PDB file of C-alpha atoms in Angstrom:
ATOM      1  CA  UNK A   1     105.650  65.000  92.280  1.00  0.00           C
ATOM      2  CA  UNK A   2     106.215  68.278  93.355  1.00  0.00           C
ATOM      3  CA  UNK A   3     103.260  69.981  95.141  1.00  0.00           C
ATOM      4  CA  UNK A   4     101.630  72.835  93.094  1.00  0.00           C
ATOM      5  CA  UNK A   5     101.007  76.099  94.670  1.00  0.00           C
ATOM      6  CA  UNK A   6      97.694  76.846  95.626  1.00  0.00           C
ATOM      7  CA  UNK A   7      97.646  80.721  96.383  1.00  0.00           C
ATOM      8  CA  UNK A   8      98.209  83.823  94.048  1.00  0.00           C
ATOM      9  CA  UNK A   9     101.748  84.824  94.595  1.00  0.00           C
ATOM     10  CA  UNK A  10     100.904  88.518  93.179  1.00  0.00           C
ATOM     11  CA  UNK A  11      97.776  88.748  95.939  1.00  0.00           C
ATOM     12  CA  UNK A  12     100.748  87.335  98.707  1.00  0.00           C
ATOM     13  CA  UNK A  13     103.180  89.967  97.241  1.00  0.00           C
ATOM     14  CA  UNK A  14     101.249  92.740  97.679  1.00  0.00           C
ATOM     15  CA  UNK A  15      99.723  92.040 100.978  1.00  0.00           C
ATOM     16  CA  UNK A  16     103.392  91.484 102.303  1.00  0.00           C
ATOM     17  CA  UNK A  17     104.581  94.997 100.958  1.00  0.00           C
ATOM     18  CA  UNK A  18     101.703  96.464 102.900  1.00  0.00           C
ATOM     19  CA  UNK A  19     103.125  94.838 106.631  1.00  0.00           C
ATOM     20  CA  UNK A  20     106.191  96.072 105.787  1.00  0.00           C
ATOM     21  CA  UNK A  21     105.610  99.103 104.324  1.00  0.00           C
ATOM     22  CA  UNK A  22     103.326  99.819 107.657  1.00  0.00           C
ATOM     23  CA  UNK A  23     105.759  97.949 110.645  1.00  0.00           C
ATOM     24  CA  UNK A  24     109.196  97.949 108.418  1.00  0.00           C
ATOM     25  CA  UNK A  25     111.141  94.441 108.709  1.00  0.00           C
ATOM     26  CA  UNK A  26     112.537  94.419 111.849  1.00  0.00           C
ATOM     27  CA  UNK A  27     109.206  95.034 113.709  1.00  0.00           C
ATOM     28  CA  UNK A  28     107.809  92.395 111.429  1.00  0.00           C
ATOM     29  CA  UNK A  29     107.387  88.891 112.242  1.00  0.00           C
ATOM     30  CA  UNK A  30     106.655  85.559 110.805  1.00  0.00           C
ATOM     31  CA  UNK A  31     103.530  85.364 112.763  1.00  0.00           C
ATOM     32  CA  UNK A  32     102.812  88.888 111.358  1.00  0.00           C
ATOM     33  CA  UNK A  33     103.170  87.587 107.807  1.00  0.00           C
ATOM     34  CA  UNK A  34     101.335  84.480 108.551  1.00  0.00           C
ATOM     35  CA  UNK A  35      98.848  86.182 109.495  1.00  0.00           C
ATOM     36  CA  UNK A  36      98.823  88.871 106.645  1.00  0.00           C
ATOM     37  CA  UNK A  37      99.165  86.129 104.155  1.00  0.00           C
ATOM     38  CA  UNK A  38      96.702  83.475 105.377  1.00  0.00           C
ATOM     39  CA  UNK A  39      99.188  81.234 104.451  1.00  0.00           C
ATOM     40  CA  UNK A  40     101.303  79.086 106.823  1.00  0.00           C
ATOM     41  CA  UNK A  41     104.847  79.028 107.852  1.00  0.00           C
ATOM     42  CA  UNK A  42     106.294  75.919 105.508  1.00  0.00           C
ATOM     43  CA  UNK A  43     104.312  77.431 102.891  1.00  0.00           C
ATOM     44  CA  UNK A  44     106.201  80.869 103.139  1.00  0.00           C
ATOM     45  CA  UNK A  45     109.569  79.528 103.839  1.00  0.00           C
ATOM     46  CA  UNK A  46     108.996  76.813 100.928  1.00  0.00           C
ATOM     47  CA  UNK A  47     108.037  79.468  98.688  1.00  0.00           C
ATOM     48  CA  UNK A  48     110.001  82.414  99.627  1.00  0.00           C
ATOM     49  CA  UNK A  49     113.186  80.803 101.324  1.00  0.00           C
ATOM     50  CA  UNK A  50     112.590  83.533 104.508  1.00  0.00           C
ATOM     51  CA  UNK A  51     111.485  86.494 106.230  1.00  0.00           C
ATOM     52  CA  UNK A  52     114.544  88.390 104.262  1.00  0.00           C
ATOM     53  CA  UNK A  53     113.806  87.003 100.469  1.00  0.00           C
ATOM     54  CA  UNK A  54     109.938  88.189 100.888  1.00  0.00           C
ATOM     55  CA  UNK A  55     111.128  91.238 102.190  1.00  0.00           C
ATOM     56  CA  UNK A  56     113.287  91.917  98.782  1.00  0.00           C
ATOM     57  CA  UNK A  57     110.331  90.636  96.616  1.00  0.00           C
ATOM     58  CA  UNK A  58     108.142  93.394  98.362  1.00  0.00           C
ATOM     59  CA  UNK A  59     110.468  95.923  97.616  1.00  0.00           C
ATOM     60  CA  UNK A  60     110.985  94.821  93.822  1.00  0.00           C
ATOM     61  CA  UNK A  61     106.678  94.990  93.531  1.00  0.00           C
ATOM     62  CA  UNK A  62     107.033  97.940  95.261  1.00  0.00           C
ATOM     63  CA  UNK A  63     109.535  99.092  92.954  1.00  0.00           C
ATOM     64  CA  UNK A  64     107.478  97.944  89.990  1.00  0.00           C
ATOM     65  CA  UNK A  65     104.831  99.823  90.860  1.00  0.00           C
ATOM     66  CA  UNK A  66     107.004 103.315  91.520  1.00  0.00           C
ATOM     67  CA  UNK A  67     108.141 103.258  88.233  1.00  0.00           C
ATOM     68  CA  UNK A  68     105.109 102.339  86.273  1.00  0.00           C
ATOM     69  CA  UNK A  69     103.952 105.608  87.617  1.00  0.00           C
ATOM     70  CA  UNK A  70     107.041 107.205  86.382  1.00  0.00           C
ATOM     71  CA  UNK A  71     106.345 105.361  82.950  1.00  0.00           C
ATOM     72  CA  UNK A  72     102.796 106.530  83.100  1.00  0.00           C
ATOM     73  CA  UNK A  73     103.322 109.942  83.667  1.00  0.00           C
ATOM     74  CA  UNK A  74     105.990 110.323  80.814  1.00  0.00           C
ATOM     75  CA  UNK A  75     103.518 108.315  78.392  1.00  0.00           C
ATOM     76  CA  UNK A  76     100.332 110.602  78.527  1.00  0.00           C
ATOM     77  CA  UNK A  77     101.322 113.550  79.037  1.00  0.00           C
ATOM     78  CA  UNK A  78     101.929 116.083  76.256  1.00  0.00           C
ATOM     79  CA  UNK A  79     105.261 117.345  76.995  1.00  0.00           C
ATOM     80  CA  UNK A  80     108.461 116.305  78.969  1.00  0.00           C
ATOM     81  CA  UNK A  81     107.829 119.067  81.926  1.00  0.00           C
ATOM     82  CA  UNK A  82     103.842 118.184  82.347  1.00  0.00           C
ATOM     83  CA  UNK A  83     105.342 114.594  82.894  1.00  0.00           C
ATOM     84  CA  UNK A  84     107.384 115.959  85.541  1.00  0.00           C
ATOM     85  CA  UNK A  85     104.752 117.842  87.194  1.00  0.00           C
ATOM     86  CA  UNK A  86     102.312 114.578  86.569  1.00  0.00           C
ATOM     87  CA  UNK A  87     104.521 112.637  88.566  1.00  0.00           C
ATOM     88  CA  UNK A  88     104.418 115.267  91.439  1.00  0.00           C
ATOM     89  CA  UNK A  89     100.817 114.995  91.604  1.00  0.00           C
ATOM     90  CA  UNK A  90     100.240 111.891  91.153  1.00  0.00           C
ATOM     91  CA  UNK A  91     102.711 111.004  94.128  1.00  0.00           C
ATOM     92  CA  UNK A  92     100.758 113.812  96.267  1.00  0.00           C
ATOM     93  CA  UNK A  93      97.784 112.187  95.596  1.00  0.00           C
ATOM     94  CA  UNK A  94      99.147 108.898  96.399  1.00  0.00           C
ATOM     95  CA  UNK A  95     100.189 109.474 100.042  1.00  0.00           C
ATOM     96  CA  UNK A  96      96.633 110.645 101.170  1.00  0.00           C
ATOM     97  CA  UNK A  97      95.620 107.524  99.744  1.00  0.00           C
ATOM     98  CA  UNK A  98      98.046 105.643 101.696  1.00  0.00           C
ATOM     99  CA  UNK A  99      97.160 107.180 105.119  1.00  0.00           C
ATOM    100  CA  UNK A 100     100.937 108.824 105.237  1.00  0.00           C
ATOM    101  CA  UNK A 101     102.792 105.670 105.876  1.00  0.00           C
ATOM    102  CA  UNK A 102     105.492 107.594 103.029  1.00  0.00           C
ATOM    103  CA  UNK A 103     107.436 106.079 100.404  1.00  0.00           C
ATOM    104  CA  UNK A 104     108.352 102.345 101.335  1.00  0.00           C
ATOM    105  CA  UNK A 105     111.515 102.764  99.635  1.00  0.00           C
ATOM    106  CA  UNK A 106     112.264 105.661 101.775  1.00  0.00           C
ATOM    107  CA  UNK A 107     111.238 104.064 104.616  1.00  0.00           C
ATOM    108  CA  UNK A 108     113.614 100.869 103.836  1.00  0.00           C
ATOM    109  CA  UNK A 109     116.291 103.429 103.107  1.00  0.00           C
ATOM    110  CA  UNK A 110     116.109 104.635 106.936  1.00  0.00           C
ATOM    111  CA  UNK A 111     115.672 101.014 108.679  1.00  0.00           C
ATOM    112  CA  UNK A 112     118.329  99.076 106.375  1.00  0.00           C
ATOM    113  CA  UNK A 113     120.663 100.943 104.165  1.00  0.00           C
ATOM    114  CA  UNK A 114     123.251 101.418 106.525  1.00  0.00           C
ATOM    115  CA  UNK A 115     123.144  98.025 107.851  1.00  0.00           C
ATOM    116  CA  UNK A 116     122.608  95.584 104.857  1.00  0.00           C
ATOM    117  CA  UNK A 117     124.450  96.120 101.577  1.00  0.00           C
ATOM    118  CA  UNK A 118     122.280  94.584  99.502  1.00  0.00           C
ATOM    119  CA  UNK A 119     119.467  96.906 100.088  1.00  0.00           C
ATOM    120  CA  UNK A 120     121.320  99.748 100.122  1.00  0.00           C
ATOM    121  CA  UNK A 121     122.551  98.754  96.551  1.00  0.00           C
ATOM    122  CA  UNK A 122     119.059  98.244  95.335  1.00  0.00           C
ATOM    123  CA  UNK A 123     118.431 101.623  96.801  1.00  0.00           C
ATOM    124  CA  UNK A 124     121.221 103.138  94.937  1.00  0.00           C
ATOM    125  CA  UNK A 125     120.558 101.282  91.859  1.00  0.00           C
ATOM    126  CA  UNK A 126     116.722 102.766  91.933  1.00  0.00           C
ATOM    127  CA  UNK A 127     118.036 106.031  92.510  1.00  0.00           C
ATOM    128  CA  UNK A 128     119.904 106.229  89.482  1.00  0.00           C
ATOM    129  CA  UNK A 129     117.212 104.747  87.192  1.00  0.00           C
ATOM    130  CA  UNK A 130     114.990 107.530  88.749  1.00  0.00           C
ATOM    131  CA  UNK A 131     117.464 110.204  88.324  1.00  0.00           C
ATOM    132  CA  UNK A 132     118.362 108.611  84.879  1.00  0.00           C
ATOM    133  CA  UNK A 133     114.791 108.876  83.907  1.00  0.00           C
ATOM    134  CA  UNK A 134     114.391 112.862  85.463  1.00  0.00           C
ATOM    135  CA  UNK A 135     117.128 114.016  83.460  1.00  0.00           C
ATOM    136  CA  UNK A 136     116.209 112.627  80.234  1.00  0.00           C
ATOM    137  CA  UNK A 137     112.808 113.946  80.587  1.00  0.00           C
ATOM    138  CA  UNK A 138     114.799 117.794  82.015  1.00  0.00           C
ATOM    139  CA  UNK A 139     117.199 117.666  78.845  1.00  0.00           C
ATOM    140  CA  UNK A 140     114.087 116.965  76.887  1.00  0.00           C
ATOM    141  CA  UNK A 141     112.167 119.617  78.162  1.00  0.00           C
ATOM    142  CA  UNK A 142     115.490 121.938  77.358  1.00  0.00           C
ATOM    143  CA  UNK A 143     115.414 120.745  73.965  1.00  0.00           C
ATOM    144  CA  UNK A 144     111.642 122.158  73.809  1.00  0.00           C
ATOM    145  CA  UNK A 145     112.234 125.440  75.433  1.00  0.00           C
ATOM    146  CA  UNK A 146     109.572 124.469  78.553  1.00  0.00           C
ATOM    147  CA  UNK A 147     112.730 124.463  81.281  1.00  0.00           C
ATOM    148  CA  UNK A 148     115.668 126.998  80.800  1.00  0.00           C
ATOM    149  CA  UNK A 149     118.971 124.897  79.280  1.00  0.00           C
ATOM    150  CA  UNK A 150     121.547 127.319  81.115  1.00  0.00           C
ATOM    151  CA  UNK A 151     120.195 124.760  83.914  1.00  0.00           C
ATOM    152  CA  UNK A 152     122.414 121.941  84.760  1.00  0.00           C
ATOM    153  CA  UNK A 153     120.040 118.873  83.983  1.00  0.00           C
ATOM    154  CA  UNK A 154     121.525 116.319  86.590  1.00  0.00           C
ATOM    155  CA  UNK A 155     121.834 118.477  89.371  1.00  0.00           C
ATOM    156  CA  UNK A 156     118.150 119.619  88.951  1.00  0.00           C
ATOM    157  CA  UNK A 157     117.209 115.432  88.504  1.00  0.00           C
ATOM    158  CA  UNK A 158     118.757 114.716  91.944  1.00  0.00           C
ATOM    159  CA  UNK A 159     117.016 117.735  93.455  1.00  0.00           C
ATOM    160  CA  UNK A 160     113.631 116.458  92.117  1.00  0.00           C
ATOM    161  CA  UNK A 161     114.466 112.733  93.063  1.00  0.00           C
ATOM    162  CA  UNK A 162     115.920 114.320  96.713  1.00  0.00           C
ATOM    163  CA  UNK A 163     112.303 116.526  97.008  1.00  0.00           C
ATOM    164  CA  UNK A 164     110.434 113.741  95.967  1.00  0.00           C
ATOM    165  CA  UNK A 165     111.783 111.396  99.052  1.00  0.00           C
ATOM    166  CA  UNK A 166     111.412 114.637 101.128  1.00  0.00           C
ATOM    167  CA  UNK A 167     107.476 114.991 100.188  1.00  0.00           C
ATOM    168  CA  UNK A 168     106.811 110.961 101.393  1.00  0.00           C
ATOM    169  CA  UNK A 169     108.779 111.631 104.450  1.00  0.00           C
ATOM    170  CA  UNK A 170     106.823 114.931 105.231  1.00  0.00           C
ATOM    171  CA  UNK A 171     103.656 113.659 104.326  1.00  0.00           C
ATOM    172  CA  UNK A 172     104.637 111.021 107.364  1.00  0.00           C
ATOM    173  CA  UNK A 173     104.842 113.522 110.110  1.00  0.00           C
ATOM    174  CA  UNK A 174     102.238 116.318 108.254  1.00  0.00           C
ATOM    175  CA  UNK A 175      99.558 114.778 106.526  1.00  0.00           C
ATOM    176  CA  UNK A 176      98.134 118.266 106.080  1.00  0.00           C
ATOM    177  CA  UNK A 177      97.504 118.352 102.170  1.00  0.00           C
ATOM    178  CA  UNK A 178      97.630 122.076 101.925  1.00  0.00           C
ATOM    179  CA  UNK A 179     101.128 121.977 103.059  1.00  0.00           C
ATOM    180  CA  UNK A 180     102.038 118.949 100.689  1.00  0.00           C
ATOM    181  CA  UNK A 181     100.824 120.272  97.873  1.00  0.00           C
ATOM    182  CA  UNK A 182     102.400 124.012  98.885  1.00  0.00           C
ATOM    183  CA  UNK A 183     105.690 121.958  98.834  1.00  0.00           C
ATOM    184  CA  UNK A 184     105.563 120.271  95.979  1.00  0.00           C
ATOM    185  CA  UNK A 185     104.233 123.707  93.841  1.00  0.00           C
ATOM    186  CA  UNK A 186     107.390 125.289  95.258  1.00  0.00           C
ATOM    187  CA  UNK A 187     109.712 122.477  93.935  1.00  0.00           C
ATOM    188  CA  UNK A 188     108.235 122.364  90.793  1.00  0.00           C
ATOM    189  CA  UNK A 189     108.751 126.219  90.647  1.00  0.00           C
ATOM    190  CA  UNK A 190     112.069 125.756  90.158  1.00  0.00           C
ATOM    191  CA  UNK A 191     111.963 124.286  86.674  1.00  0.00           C
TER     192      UNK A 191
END
């Protein structure tokens, strides 16, 4: 009989996105995750496979969580631009919360994209849902008159992904929130 796990997996998951989110994977170690886990090394590699697999599970509940604040901000609010301008804010709150460690995607994107396929696919694959997602809520906001339609709707959805990756990678090296905020007013000027 196979032994039955004995830990929440979702508690694991998210304590694991923090290490690597804060040291990146190839500063982290097993004894790093042991340690962040509570859980030992058999347990981890039974559960997980290795170092690499949990890595790619933090980045998926990472992931998760990224675009349930998209999804969030499109649901309540009352029109496609103040979703837009939601998600600004919300993400400019969110990295004074997270003591400027920036976006972990982002920060994956600089350690690993260049040197592991896989991750850079999973990279470009979220890029597109997010720029997928921007320019259906742009073309929307055409529709409705709040952003000008002469605009070219993709270009301006890779410019808000592209500022948005710029803001958690500022926010890394100037946690001043006047300036954050100052940047992300600006971008959202151009709408």
């Amino acid at each position: 009989m196979p032994k039955s796990v004995l830990f929440d997996r979702d508690n694991v998951i998210s304590r694991v996105t923090d290490l690597f989110w804060e040291k990146g994977y190839n500063a982290t170690s097993m004894q790093d995750l042991v340690d962040a886990t509570g859980l030992n090394r058999s347990s981890i590699y039974n559960t997980y496979g290795d170092k690499y697999n949990l890595f790619v599970a933090a980045l998926k509940h990472y992931q998760a969580q990224q675009n349930d604040l998209l999804s969030t901000a499109a649901q309540k609010s009352q029109s496609p631009k103040k979703a837009i301008e939601m998600l600004f804010n919300a993400t400019w709150e969110q990295l004074h919360e997270e003591h400027n460690k920036g976006c972990f995607l982002s920060n994956c994107a600089t350690e690993m994209s260049n040197a592991d396929p896989k991750i850079k696919g999973f990279l470009s694959d979220n890029k597109c849902a997010v720029v997928t997602t921007f320019k259906s809520l742009i073309e929307q906001a055409q529709d409705s008159g709040e952003i000008d339609s002469s605009k070219d709707a993709e270009v301006l959805a890779h410019y808000l992904f592209s500022s948005l990756q710029g803001l958690r990678v500022t926010s890394m090296i100037d946690g001043n929130k006047k300036h954050i905020k100052g940047i992300a007013d600006q971008v959202l000027s151009v709408l």
